[in-house]
Short mmCIF file of C-alpha atoms in Angstrom, two decimals:
data_model
loop_
_atom_site.label_atom_id
_atom_site.label_comp_id
_atom_site.label_asym_id
_atom_site.label_seq_id
_atom_site.Cartn_x
_atom_site.Cartn_y
_atom_site.Cartn_z
CA UNK A 1 130.86 113.65 120.58
CA UNK A 2 131.35 111.20 124.09
CA UNK A 3 127.56 111.89 125.38
CA UNK A 4 126.53 111.30 122.09
CA UNK A 5 127.73 107.76 122.22
CA UNK A 6 126.70 107.03 125.91
CA UNK A 7 123.78 108.13 124.24
CA UNK A 8 123.38 105.51 121.45
CA UNK A 9 124.83 102.84 123.65
CA UNK A 10 122.35 103.27 126.50
CA UNK A 11 119.79 103.47 123.69
CA UNK A 12 120.60 100.06 122.40
CA UNK A 13 121.08 98.32 125.64
CA UNK A 14 117.22 99.68 126.23
CA UNK A 15 116.68 97.62 122.76
CA UNK A 16 117.79 94.26 123.35
CA UNK A 17 117.74 94.49 127.40
CA UNK A 18 113.43 94.22 126.74
CA UNK A 19 113.49 91.21 124.51
CA UNK A 20 116.32 89.65 126.11
CA UNK A 21 114.59 89.78 129.59
CA UNK A 22 111.20 88.03 128.33
CA UNK A 23 113.88 85.43 126.58
CA UNK A 24 115.16 84.32 130.10
CA UNK A 25 112.09 85.35 132.09
CA UNK A 26 109.42 86.22 130.39
CA UNK A 27 107.45 82.11 130.36
CA UNK A 28 107.81 82.44 126.76
CA UNK A 29 108.25 78.72 125.00
CA UNK A 30 110.48 79.14 122.01
CA UNK A 31 110.00 75.42 121.04
CA UNK A 32 106.07 74.90 121.64
CA UNK A 33 104.16 73.00 119.42
CA UNK A 34 101.30 74.76 118.51
CA UNK A 35 99.42 71.21 118.19
CA UNK A 36 99.43 70.69 122.15
CA UNK A 37 100.12 74.11 123.15
CA UNK A 38 97.88 75.08 126.41
CA UNK A 39 94.67 76.66 124.52
CA UNK A 40 92.46 77.30 128.35
CA UNK A 41 89.87 79.66 128.80
CA UNK A 42 90.52 82.49 131.32
CA UNK A 43 87.29 83.50 132.05
CA UNK A 44 87.35 86.79 131.06
CA UNK A 45 84.75 86.89 128.56
CA UNK A 46 80.68 87.55 129.54
CA UNK A 47 78.72 84.00 128.89
CA UNK A 48 76.76 84.43 126.25
CA UNK A 49 74.26 82.11 127.59
CA UNK A 50 74.22 84.58 130.81
CA UNK A 51 74.56 87.98 129.30
CA UNK A 52 71.69 88.69 127.04
CA UNK A 53 74.05 92.00 125.91
CA UNK A 54 75.47 92.82 123.25
CA UNK A 55 79.77 91.90 124.01
CA UNK A 56 82.66 93.82 122.01
CA UNK A 57 86.35 92.50 123.75
CA UNK A 58 90.18 93.67 122.60
CA UNK A 59 92.36 90.64 123.62
CA UNK A 60 95.96 90.38 123.14
CA UNK A 61 98.77 87.12 124.01
CA UNK A 62 102.35 86.84 123.15
CA UNK A 63 102.86 85.50 119.78
CA UNK A 64 103.57 81.59 119.68
CA UNK A 65 106.88 80.47 119.76
CA UNK A 66 110.30 82.87 120.00
CA UNK A 67 108.17 85.84 118.03
CA UNK A 68 106.12 86.09 122.23
CA UNK A 69 109.36 87.76 123.07
CA UNK A 70 109.38 90.52 120.87
CA UNK A 71 105.30 91.37 120.18
CA UNK A 72 101.73 89.99 120.95
CA UNK A 73 99.15 88.93 118.59
CA UNK A 74 96.00 91.04 118.98
CA UNK A 75 92.31 90.42 118.10
CA UNK A 76 88.38 91.74 118.39
CA UNK A 77 85.95 89.63 119.36
CA UNK A 78 81.98 90.51 118.85
CA UNK A 79 78.98 89.09 120.84
CA UNK A 80 75.22 90.87 119.10
CA UNK A 81 72.21 91.80 121.41
CA UNK A 82 71.20 87.94 122.51
CA UNK A 83 73.32 85.80 120.17
CA UNK A 84 74.55 82.76 121.97
CA UNK A 85 78.09 82.66 121.04
CA UNK A 86 81.04 85.07 120.14
CA UNK A 87 82.46 85.69 116.57
CA UNK A 88 87.05 86.25 116.65
CA UNK A 89 88.24 88.94 114.32
CA UNK A 90 91.51 88.60 113.32
CA UNK A 91 94.85 88.12 110.73
CA UNK A 92 97.18 85.40 111.32
CA UNK A 93 99.83 83.85 108.69
CA UNK A 94 98.30 80.99 107.90
CA UNK A 95 94.30 81.88 106.71
CA UNK A 96 93.76 82.96 102.90
CA UNK A 97 92.42 85.03 103.15
CA UNK A 98 94.59 86.22 106.36
CA UNK A 99 91.54 88.16 107.69
CA UNK A 100 89.43 86.14 109.54
CA UNK A 101 85.46 86.21 111.03
CA UNK A 102 84.69 83.08 112.98
CA UNK A 103 83.15 81.58 115.61
CA UNK A 104 85.14 80.73 118.71
CA UNK A 105 86.40 81.48 122.64
CA UNK A 106 87.45 84.68 123.62
CA UNK A 107 89.70 84.30 126.23
CA UNK A 108 91.27 81.15 125.16
CA UNK A 109 94.87 80.87 125.33
CA UNK A 110 96.88 82.04 122.09
CA UNK A 111 98.63 78.57 121.68
CA UNK A 112 100.37 78.19 125.17
CA UNK A 113 99.82 82.02 125.81
CA UNK A 114 96.95 83.56 128.83
CA UNK A 115 95.54 86.10 126.79
CA UNK A 116 95.36 90.19 128.04
CA UNK A 117 91.83 92.32 128.23
CA UNK A 118 92.49 95.70 126.67
CA UNK A 119 88.42 96.44 126.03
CA UNK A 120 85.55 95.63 126.84
CA UNK A 121 82.40 97.15 125.81
CA UNK A 122 78.84 96.36 126.45
CA UNK A 123 75.71 96.97 126.24
CA UNK A 124 74.19 99.85 122.58
CA UNK A 125 77.66 101.24 122.68
CA UNK A 126 78.80 97.63 122.18
CA UNK A 127 75.88 97.29 119.25
CA UNK A 128 77.00 100.36 117.57
CA UNK A 129 80.44 99.01 117.46
CA UNK A 130 79.51 95.60 115.81
CA UNK A 131 77.89 97.60 113.09
CA UNK A 132 80.44 99.02 112.29
CA UNK A 133 82.89 96.66 112.71
CA UNK A 134 80.81 94.08 110.48
CA UNK A 135 80.16 96.97 107.67
CA UNK A 136 84.28 97.57 107.45
CA UNK A 137 85.69 94.26 107.83
CA UNK A 138 85.66 93.31 103.76
CA UNK A 139 87.46 97.09 103.60
CA UNK A 140 90.08 95.83 105.80
CA UNK A 141 93.39 96.90 103.32
CA UNK A 142 95.23 93.89 103.43
CA UNK A 143 92.66 91.47 103.91
CA UNK A 144 95.24 89.01 101.69
CA UNK A 145 98.56 90.32 103.14
CA UNK A 146 100.16 88.98 106.23
CA UNK A 147 103.97 89.98 107.13
CA UNK A 148 104.43 89.05 110.49
CA UNK A 149 107.59 91.81 110.78
CA UNK A 150 106.98 95.32 109.93
CA UNK A 151 103.41 94.49 109.19
CA UNK A 152 100.63 94.02 107.96
CA UNK A 153 99.66 91.03 110.17
CA UNK A 154 97.35 91.02 113.24
CA UNK A 155 97.96 94.14 115.05
CA UNK A 156 97.67 96.70 112.27
CA UNK A 157 94.68 94.84 111.20
CA UNK A 158 92.91 95.38 115.05
CA UNK A 159 94.63 99.09 114.94
CA UNK A 160 92.84 100.18 112.37
CA UNK A 161 89.99 99.33 113.24
CA UNK A 162 90.35 101.13 116.25
CA UNK A 163 91.21 103.99 114.20
CA UNK A 164 87.77 103.08 112.10
CA UNK A 165 85.17 103.19 114.70
CA UNK A 166 85.39 105.88 116.87
CA UNK A 167 83.86 103.21 119.92
CA UNK A 168 86.94 101.32 120.65
CA UNK A 169 89.00 103.42 122.89
CA UNK A 170 91.29 101.49 122.87
CA UNK A 171 95.89 101.78 123.45
CA UNK A 172 97.05 98.81 121.96
CA UNK A 173 100.42 98.04 123.83
CA UNK A 174 103.45 98.52 122.31
CA UNK A 175 104.55 95.62 121.98
CA UNK A 176 102.10 95.10 119.32
CA UNK A 177 104.80 94.86 116.19
CA UNK A 178 102.70 95.82 113.05
CA UNK A 179 100.22 98.45 114.44
CA UNK A 180 102.52 101.12 113.16
CA UNK A 181 101.98 100.51 110.01
CA UNK A 182 100.44 102.35 108.19
CA UNK A 183 101.22 100.80 104.55
CA UNK A 184 102.01 104.35 101.67
CA UNK A 185 101.35 106.86 104.62
CA UNK A 186 103.48 108.26 106.65
CA UNK A 187 101.23 110.82 108.51
CA UNK A 188 98.21 109.14 110.40
CA UNK A 189 95.80 110.44 113.19
CA UNK A 190 97.00 107.86 116.76
CA UNK A 191 94.14 104.60 116.54
CA UNK A 192 92.47 106.30 119.11
CA UNK A 193 92.35 109.32 117.33
CA UNK A 194 93.47 111.88 120.10
CA UNK A 195 97.31 112.77 118.80
CA UNK A 196 100.06 112.15 115.79
CA UNK A 197 102.05 109.57 114.62
CA UNK A 198 104.61 109.50 111.96
CA UNK A 199 105.53 105.91 110.45
CA UNK A 200 108.27 105.05 107.65
CA UNK A 201 106.60 101.46 106.62
CA UNK A 202 106.42 101.00 110.70
CA UNK A 203 109.92 100.19 110.69
CA UNK A 204 110.52 103.44 112.50
CA UNK A 205 108.76 106.73 112.93
CA UNK A 206 107.13 108.12 116.54
CA UNK A 207 103.93 108.80 117.88
CA UNK A 208 101.61 111.18 120.89
CA UNK A 209 98.66 110.93 122.15
CA UNK A 210 96.43 111.31 124.66
CA UNK A 211 95.70 107.54 124.72
CA UNK A 212 99.38 106.04 123.53
CA UNK A 213 101.46 109.17 125.70
CA UNK A 214 104.62 109.18 123.91
CA UNK A 215 105.81 106.34 121.44
CA UNK A 216 109.42 106.25 119.77
CA UNK A 217 109.90 102.71 117.12
CA UNK A 218 112.90 101.95 115.87
CA UNK A 219 112.55 98.41 114.06
CA UNK A 220 109.36 98.28 114.99
CA UNK A 221 110.64 98.04 118.89
CA UNK A 222 108.90 100.75 121.07
CA UNK A 223 110.87 103.06 123.79
CA UNK A 224 108.38 105.71 125.31
CA UNK A 225 105.68 107.24 128.35
CA UNK A 226 102.26 105.67 128.71
CA UNK A 227 100.11 108.35 131.16
CA UNK A 228 96.81 106.46 131.20
CA UNK A 229 98.93 103.26 133.54
CA UNK A 230 101.45 105.59 135.18
CA UNK A 231 104.74 103.93 132.89
CA UNK A 232 106.73 103.07 131.01
CA UNK A 233 106.74 100.99 127.69
CA UNK A 234 110.14 99.23 126.61
CA UNK A 235 110.28 96.92 123.89
CA UNK A 236 109.79 93.78 123.95
CA UNK A 237 108.29 93.72 127.44
CA UNK A 238 105.49 96.31 126.68
CA UNK A 239 103.93 98.94 129.18
CA UNK A 240 105.31 99.27 132.85
CA UNK A 241 102.93 100.96 134.99
CA UNK A 242 100.98 100.87 138.32
CA UNK A 243 97.79 101.08 137.56
CA UNK A 244 95.86 99.23 134.04
CA UNK A 245 95.26 101.26 131.28
CA UNK A 246 92.70 98.80 129.85
CA UNK A 247 88.77 100.69 129.55
CA UNK A 248 85.59 98.51 130.37
CA UNK A 249 81.92 100.57 129.90
CA UNK A 250 78.98 99.42 129.44
CA UNK A 251 76.47 96.60 131.57
CA UNK A 252 77.99 93.14 130.87
CA UNK A 253 75.78 92.32 134.52
CA UNK A 254 74.32 88.57 133.69
CA UNK A 255 70.93 87.52 133.49
CA UNK A 256 69.22 87.26 137.54
CA UNK A 257 69.32 84.49 139.00
CA UNK A 258 66.57 83.02 138.91
CA UNK A 259 64.97 82.31 142.66
CA UNK A 260 61.46 80.47 141.85
#
């Protein structure tokens, strides 16, 4: 009985400790104004005018205001071959429908939070992924719906897209609350397709996969092990690892310089 009590106490400390750490040391502005929040460009996306190849990128950044203590917001950017701009595909709480695809800058700060790049596809693989993404967008089951917790939200959409597009070999960060929301389903493949996931409305569940590693979801907060990053997953914090778990594939080389 004592061991059980100690185990539950340790579990509670882990679940609470991560968000508390982010609150105190995560650099998150819980009183920020979206009208004046930082929207600078991080320089993580190939410049369209210099990159003829097709490009697909997956990003996330800390959610706006106090939500950033607990979670990130994810989005997908696409640029077909020879296109002169990117299209951003994402779900927000203020849009109608919730899912929107608009021209924009992929690597702009998300209202005060710098973006993290999780994956880049270039060339023919990106072109194939873009065709799939454009065909799938009308089929997203929660186009008109948004709920910050436990979903469906921005992370639910990106996780759904990863499941449906084989080229997107991506594991979303464990702090992407909503990625485990499966609607009326309880059992599914993990987004990468390399494992299995059990989820009760995104509130309670577990997952095991080659890309996702091991995850325990309690109230949307995730504890686990991240093999790709050789690290651990902590609630609120995300992954603490020895290496970057992201992947980039294909040729995103810019046009050769004019030497005339």
